[in-house]
mmCIF file of C-alpha atoms in Angstrom:
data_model
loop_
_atom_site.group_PDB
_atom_site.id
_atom_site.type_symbol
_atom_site.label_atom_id
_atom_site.label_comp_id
_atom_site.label_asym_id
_atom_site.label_seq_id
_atom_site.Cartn_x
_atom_site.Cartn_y
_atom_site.Cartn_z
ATOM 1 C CA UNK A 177 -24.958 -12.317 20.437
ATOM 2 C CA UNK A 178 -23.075 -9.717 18.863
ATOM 3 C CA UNK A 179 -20.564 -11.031 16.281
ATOM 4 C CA UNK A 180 -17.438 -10.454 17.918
ATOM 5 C CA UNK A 181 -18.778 -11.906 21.422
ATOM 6 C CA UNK A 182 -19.271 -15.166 19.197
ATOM 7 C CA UNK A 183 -15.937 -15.194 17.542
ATOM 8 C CA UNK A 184 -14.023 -14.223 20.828
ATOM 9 C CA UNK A 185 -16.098 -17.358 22.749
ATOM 10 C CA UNK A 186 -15.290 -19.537 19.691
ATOM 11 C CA UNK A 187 -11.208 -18.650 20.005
ATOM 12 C CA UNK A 188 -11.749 -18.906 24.400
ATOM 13 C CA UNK A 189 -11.175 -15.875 24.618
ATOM 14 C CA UNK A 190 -13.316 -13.975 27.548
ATOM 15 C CA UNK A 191 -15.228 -11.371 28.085
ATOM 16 C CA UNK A 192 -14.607 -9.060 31.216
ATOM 17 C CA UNK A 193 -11.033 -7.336 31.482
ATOM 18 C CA UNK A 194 -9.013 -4.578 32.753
ATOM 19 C CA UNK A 195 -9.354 -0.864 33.160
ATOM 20 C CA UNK A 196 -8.871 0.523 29.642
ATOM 21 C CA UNK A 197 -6.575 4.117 28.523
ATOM 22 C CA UNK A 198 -3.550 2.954 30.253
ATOM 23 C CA UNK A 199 -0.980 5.407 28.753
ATOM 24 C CA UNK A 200 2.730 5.479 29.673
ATOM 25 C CA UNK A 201 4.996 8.106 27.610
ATOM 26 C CA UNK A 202 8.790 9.348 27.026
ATOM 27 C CA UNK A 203 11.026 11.600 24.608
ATOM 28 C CA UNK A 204 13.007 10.537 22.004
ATOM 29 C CA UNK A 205 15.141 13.637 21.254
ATOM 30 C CA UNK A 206 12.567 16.358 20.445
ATOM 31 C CA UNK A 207 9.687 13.636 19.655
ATOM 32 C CA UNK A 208 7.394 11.735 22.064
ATOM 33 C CA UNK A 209 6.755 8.591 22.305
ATOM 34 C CA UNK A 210 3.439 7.351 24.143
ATOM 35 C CA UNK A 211 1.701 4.002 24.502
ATOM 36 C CA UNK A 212 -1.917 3.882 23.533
ATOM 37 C CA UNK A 213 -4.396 1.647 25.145
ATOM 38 C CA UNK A 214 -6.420 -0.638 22.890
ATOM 39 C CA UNK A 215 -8.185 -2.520 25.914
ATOM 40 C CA UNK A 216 -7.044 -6.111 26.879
ATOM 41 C CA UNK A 217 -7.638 -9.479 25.925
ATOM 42 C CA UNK A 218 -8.661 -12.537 28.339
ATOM 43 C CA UNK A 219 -6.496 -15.488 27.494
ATOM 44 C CA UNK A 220 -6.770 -19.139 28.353
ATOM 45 C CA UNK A 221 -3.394 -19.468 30.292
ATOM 46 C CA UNK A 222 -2.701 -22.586 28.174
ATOM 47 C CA UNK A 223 -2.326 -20.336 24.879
ATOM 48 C CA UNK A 224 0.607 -19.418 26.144
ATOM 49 C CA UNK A 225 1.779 -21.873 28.624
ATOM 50 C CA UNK A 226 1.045 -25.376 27.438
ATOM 51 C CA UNK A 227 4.555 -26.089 25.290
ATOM 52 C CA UNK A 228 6.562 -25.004 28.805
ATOM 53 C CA UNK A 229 8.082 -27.291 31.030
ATOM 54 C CA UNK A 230 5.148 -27.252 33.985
ATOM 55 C CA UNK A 231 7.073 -28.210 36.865
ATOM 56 C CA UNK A 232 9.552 -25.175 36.007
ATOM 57 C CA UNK A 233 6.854 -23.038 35.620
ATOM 58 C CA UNK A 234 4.312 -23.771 38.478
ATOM 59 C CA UNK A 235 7.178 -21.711 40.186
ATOM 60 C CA UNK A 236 7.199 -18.965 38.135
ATOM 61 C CA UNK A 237 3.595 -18.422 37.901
ATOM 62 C CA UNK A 238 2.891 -18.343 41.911
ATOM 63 C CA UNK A 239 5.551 -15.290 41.465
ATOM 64 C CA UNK A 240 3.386 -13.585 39.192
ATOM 65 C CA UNK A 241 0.392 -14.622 40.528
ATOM 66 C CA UNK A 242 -0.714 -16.135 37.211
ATOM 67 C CA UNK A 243 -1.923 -19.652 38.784
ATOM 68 C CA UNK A 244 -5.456 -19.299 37.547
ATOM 69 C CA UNK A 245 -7.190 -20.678 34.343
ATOM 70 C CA UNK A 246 -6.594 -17.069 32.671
ATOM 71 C CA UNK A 247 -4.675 -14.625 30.934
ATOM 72 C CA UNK A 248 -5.280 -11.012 30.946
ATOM 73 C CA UNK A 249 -2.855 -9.178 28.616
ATOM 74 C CA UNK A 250 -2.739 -5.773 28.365
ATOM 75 C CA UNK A 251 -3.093 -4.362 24.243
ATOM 76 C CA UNK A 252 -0.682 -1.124 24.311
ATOM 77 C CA UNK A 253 -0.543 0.474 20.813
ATOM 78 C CA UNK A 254 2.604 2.662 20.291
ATOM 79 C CA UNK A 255 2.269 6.592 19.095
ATOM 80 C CA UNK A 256 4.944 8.524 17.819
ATOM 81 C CA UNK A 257 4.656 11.953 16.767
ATOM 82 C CA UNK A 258 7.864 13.879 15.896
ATOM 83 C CA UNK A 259 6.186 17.752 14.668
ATOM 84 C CA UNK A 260 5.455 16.298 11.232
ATOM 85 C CA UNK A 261 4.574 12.651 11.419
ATOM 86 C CA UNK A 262 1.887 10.941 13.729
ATOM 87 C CA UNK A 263 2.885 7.422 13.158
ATOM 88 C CA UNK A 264 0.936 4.667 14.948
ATOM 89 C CA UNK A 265 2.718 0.799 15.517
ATOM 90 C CA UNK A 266 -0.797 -1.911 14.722
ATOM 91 C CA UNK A 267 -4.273 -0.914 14.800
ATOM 92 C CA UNK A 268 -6.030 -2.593 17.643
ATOM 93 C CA UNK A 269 -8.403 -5.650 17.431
ATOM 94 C CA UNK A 270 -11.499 -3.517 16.597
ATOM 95 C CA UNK A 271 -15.056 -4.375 17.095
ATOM 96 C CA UNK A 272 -14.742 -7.858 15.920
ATOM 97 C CA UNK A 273 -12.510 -9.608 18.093
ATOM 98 C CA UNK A 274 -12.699 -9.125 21.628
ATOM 99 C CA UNK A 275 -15.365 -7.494 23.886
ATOM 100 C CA UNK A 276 -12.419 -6.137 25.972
ATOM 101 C CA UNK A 277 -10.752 -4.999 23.060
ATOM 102 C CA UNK A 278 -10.935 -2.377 20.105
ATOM 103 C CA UNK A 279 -10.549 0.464 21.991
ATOM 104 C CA UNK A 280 -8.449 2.740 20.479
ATOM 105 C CA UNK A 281 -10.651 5.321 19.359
ATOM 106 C CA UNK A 282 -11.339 6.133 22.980
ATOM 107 C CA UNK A 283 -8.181 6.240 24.046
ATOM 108 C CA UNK A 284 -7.243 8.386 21.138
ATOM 109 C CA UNK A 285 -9.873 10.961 22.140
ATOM 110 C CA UNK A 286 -8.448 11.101 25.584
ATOM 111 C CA UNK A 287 -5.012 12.467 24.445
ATOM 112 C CA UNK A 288 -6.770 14.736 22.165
ATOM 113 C CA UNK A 289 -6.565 12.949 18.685
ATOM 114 C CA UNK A 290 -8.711 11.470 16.246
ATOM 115 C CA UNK A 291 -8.340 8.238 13.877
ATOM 116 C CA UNK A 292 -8.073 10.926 11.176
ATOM 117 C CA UNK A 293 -5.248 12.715 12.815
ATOM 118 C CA UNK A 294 -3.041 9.104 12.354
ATOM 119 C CA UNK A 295 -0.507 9.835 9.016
ATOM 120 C CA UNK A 296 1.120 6.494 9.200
ATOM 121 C CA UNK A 297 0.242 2.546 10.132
ATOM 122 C CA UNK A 298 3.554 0.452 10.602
ATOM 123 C CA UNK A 299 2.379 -3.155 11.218
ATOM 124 C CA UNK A 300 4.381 -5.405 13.924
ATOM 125 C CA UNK A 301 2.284 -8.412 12.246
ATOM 126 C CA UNK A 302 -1.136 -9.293 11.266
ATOM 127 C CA UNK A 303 -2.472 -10.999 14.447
ATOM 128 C CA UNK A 304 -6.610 -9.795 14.965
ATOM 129 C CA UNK A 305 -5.422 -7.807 17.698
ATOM 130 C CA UNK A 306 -3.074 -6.172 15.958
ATOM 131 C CA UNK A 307 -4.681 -5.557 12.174
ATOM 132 C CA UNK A 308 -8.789 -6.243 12.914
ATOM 133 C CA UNK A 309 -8.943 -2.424 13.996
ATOM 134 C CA UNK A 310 -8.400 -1.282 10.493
ATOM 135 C CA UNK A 311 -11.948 -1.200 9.711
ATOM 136 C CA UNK A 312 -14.708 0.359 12.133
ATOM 137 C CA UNK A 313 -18.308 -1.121 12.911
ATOM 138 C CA UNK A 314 -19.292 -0.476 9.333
ATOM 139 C CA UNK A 315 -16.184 -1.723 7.136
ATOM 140 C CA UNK A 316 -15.189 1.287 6.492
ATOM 141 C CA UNK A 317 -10.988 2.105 7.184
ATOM 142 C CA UNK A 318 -10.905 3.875 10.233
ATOM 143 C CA UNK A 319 -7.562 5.862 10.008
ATOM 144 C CA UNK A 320 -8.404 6.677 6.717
ATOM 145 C CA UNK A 321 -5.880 9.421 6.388
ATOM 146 C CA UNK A 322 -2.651 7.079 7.031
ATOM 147 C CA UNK A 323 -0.397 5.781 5.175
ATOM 148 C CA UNK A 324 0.057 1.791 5.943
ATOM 149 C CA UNK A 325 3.039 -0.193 5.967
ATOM 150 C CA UNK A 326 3.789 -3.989 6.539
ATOM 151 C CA UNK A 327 6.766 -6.041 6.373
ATOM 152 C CA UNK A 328 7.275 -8.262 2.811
ATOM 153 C CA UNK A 329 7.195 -11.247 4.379
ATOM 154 C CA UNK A 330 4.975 -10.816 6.740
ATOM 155 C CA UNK A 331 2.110 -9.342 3.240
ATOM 156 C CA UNK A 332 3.089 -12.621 1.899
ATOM 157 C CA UNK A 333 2.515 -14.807 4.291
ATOM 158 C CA UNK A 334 -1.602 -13.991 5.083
ATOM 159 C CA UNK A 335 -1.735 -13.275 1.741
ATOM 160 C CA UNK A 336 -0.827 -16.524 0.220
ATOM 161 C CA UNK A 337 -4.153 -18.781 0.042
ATOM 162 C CA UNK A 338 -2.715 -21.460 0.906
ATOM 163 C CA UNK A 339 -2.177 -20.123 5.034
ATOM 164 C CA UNK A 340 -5.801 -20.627 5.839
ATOM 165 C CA UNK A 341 -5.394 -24.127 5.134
ATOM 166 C CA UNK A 342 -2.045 -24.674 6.965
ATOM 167 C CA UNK A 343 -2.448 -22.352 9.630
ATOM 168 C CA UNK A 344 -3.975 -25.105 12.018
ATOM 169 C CA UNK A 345 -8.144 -24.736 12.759
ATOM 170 C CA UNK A 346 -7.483 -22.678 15.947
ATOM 171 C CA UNK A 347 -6.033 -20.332 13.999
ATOM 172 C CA UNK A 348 -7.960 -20.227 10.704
ATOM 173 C CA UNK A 349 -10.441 -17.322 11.394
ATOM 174 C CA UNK A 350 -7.117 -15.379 12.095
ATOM 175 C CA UNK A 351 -6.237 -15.981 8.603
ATOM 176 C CA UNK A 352 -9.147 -15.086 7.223
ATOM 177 C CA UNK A 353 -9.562 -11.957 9.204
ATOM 178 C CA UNK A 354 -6.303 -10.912 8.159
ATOM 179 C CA UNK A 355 -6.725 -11.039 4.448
ATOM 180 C CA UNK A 356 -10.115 -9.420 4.621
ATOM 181 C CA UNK A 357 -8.779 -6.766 5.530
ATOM 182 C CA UNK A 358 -5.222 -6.663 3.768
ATOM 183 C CA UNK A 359 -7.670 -6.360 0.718
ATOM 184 C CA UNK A 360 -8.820 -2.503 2.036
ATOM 185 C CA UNK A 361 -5.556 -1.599 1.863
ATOM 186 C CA UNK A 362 -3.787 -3.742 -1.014
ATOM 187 C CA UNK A 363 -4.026 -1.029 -3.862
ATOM 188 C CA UNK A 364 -1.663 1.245 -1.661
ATOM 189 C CA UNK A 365 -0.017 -0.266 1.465
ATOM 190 C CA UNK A 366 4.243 0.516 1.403
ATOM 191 C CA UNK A 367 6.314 -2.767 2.065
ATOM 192 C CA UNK A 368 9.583 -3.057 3.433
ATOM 193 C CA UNK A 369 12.402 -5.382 4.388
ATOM 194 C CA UNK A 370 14.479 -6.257 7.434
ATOM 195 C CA UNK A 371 16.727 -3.317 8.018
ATOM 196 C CA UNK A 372 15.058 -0.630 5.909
ATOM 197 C CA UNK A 373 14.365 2.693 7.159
ATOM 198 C CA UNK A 374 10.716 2.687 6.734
ATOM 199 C CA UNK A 375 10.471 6.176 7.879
ATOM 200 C CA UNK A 376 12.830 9.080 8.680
ATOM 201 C CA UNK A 377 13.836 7.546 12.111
ATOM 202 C CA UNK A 378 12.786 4.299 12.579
ATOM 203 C CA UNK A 379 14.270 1.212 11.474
ATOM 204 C CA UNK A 380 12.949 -1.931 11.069
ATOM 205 C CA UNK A 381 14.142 -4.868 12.715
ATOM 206 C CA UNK A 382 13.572 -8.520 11.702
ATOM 207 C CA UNK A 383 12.060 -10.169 14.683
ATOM 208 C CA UNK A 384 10.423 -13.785 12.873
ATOM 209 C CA UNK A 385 8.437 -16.215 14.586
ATOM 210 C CA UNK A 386 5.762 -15.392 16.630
ATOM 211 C CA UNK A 387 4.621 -14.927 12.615
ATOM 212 C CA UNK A 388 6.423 -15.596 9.774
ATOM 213 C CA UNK A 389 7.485 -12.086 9.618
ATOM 214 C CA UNK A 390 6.891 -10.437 12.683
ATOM 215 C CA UNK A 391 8.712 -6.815 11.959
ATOM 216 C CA UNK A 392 10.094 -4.984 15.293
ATOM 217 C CA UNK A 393 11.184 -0.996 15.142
ATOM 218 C CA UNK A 394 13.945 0.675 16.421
ATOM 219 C CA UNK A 395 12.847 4.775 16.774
ATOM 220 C CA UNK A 396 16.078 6.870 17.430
ATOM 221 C CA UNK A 397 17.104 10.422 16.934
ATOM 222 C CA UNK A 398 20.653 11.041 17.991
ATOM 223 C CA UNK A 399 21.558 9.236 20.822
ATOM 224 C CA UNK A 400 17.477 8.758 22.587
ATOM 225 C CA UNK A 401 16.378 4.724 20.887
ATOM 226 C CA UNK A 402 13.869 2.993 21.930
ATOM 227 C CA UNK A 403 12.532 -0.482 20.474
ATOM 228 C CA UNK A 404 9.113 -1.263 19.721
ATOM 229 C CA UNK A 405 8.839 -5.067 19.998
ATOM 230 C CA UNK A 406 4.934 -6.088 19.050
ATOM 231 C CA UNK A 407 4.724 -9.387 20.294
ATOM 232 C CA UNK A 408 8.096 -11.001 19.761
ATOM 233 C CA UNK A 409 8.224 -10.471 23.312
ATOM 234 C CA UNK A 410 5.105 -11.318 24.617
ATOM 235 C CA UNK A 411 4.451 -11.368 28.587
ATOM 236 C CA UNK A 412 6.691 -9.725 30.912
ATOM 237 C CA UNK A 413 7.117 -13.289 32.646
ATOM 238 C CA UNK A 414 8.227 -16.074 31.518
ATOM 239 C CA UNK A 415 9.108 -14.189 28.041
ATOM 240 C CA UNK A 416 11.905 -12.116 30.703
ATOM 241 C CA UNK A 417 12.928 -14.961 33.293
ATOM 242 C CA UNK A 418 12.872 -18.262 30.923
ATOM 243 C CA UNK A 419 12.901 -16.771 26.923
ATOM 244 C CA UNK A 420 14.405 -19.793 25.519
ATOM 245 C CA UNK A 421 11.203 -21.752 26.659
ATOM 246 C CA UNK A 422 8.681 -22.373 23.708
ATOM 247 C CA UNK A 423 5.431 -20.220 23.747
ATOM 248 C CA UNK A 424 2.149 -21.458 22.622
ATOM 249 C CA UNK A 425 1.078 -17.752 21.166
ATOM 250 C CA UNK A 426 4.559 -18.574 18.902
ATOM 251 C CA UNK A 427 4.131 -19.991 15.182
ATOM 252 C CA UNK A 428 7.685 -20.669 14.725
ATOM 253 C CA UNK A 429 8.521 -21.526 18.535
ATOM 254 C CA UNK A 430 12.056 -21.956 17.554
ATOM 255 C CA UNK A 431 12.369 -18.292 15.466
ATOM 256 C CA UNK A 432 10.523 -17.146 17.931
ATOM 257 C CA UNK A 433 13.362 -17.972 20.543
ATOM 258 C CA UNK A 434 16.120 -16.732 18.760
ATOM 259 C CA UNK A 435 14.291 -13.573 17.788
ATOM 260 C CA UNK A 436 13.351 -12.853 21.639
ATOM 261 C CA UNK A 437 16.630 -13.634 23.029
ATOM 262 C CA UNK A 438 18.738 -11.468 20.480
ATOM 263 C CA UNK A 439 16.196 -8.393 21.592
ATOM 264 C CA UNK A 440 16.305 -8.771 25.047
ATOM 265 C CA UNK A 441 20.287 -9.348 24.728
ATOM 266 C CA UNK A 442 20.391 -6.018 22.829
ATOM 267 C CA UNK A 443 17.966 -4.081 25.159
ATOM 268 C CA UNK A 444 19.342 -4.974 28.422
ATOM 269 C CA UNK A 445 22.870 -4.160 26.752
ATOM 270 C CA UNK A 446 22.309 -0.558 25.417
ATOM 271 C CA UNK A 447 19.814 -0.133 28.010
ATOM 272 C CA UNK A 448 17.202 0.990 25.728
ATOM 273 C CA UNK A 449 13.234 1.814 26.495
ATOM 274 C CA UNK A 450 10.951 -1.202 25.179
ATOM 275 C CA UNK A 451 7.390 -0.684 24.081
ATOM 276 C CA UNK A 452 6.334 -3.924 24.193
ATOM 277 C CA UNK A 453 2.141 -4.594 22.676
ATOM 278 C CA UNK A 454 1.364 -7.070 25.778
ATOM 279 C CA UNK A 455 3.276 -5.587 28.988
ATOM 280 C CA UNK A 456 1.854 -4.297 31.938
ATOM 281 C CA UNK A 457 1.065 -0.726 33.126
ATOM 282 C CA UNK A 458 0.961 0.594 29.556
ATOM 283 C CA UNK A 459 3.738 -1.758 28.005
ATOM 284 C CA UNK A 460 6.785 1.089 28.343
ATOM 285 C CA UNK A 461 9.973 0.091 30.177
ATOM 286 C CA UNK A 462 13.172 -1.373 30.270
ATOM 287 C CA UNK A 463 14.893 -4.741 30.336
ATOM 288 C CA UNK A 464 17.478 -5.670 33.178
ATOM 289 C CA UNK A 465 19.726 -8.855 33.278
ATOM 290 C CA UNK A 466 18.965 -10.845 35.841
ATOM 291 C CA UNK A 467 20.570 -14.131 37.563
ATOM 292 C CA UNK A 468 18.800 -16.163 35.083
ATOM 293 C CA UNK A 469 17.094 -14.927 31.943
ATOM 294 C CA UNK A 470 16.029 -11.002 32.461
ATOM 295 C CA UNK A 471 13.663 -8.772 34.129
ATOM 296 C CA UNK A 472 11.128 -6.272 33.199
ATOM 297 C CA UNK A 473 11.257 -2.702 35.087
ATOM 298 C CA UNK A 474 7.782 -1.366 33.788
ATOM 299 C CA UNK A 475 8.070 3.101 33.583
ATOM 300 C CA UNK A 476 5.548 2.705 36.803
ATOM 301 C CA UNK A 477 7.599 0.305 38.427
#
């Protein structure tokens, strides 16, 4: 058994998924912005649904046709390339996490780019399938021409020893997969803070609690924004129709709230383009109000 079949059988996660290179794209003045598949991960549905309300839910999950035992989340990394930067939001799960997973090389190669051609990592958070993809089969850095960036808090948090003790067992091998890697990149990685411009365009945007410092962008030139979210909105579900209900994927269920309601209040208000890590048909689209809570409208929709 190959070591990341064991791992991902060990965490219940599955092996068999979706098709994989799902790639959704728009401008954002003169720069594009384009959503990058890294595969897709298959989920016990309790991960995420276990801490809900059930009787609420059974309803909302015969809408979205999510009554089974499983999960199957799309992984969409977020590009942006402006003429001079070639920035790219998380790194993918790589080939130690999930058989479905890790692959952003491939996807890479179908728009015509290499690992190498990547100038700058900003992390969302250090979840596996969002950081593991930083080193290839053989340990080695795979973009090894970027740049990296991660948010203070969000350094400090896998890096203190004390998290792979506190963490919870379920989640210990994310800890220690986290600071295994954090170690490639320690002697250079850029941090930043809530609210910094961590490069010439994009802002970042404290959104805590699916991890302790779970970092959100905002990418704007002029009057074109869009938000990249990671996973502080998570599903395009029950995250949309019901986001004050606690998630199981959440750390800090109750930051987590607060950080996915003041998004979706902001994106459905300026009615500005999401990338969100884990929506469907390539994660790209836009956030409605609806009658109660809100609504994805994917860029396929």
């Amino acid at each position: 058994m190959k070591r990341r079949d064991f791992i991902a059988r060990s965490l219940g996660i599955g092996l068999t998924g979706l098709p994989l290179h799902a790639i959704a794209k728009t401008s954002i003045g003169t720069a594009e912005l384009t959503t990058v598949s890294d595969g897709n991960l298959v989920l016990p549905a309790g991960f995420i649904f276990d801490p809900m309300p059930q009787d609420e839910l059974q309803a909302i999950r015969q809408a979205y046709g999510l009554e089974g035992d499983q999960l199957t989340p799309e992984c969409n990394l977020a590009l942006y390339q402006d003429g001079q930067n070639t920035v790219l939001f998380d790194v993918g799960s790589g080939p130690d996490f999930a058989a479905t997973a890790g692959t952003i090389a491939d996807s890479l190669d179908q728009i015509g780019l290499t690992p190498q051609d990547i100038t700058h990592v900003l992390f969302t958070h250090a979840h596996p399938d969002h950081i593991w993809g930083l080193l290839d089969d053989f340990d080695e850095p795979l973009f090894s021409e970027a740049s990296y960036y991660m948010g203070r808090e969000e350094w400090d948090y896998w890096w203190n020893p004390a998290t792979v003790d506190e963490i919870g067992a379920a989640r210990q091998a994310f800890a220690v997969g986290a600071k295994r890697r954090m170690e490639v990149i320690e002697d250079t990685v850029n941090f930043f803070d809530d609210g910094d411009e961590v490069l010439p365009g994009i802002l970042a945007i404290g959104s805590f609690g699916h991890t302790p410092g779970h970092m959100s962008f905002e990418i704007r030139q002029g009057n074109d924004a869009a938000l990249v979210v990671g996973d502080a909105i998570g599903n395009h579900h029950v995250a949309f129709e019901r986001p004050e209900w606690p998630s199981g994927s959440d750390q800090d269920a109750e930051a987590a709230i607060l950080s996915r309601t003041r998004l979706l209040d902001r994106l459905a208000a300026e009615k500005l383009n999401l990338v969100g890590f884990h929506l469907p048909d390539g994660g790209m689209g836009r956030v409605e109000k609806a009658e109660v809570g809100y609504r994805f409208i994917g860029d396929r929709a």
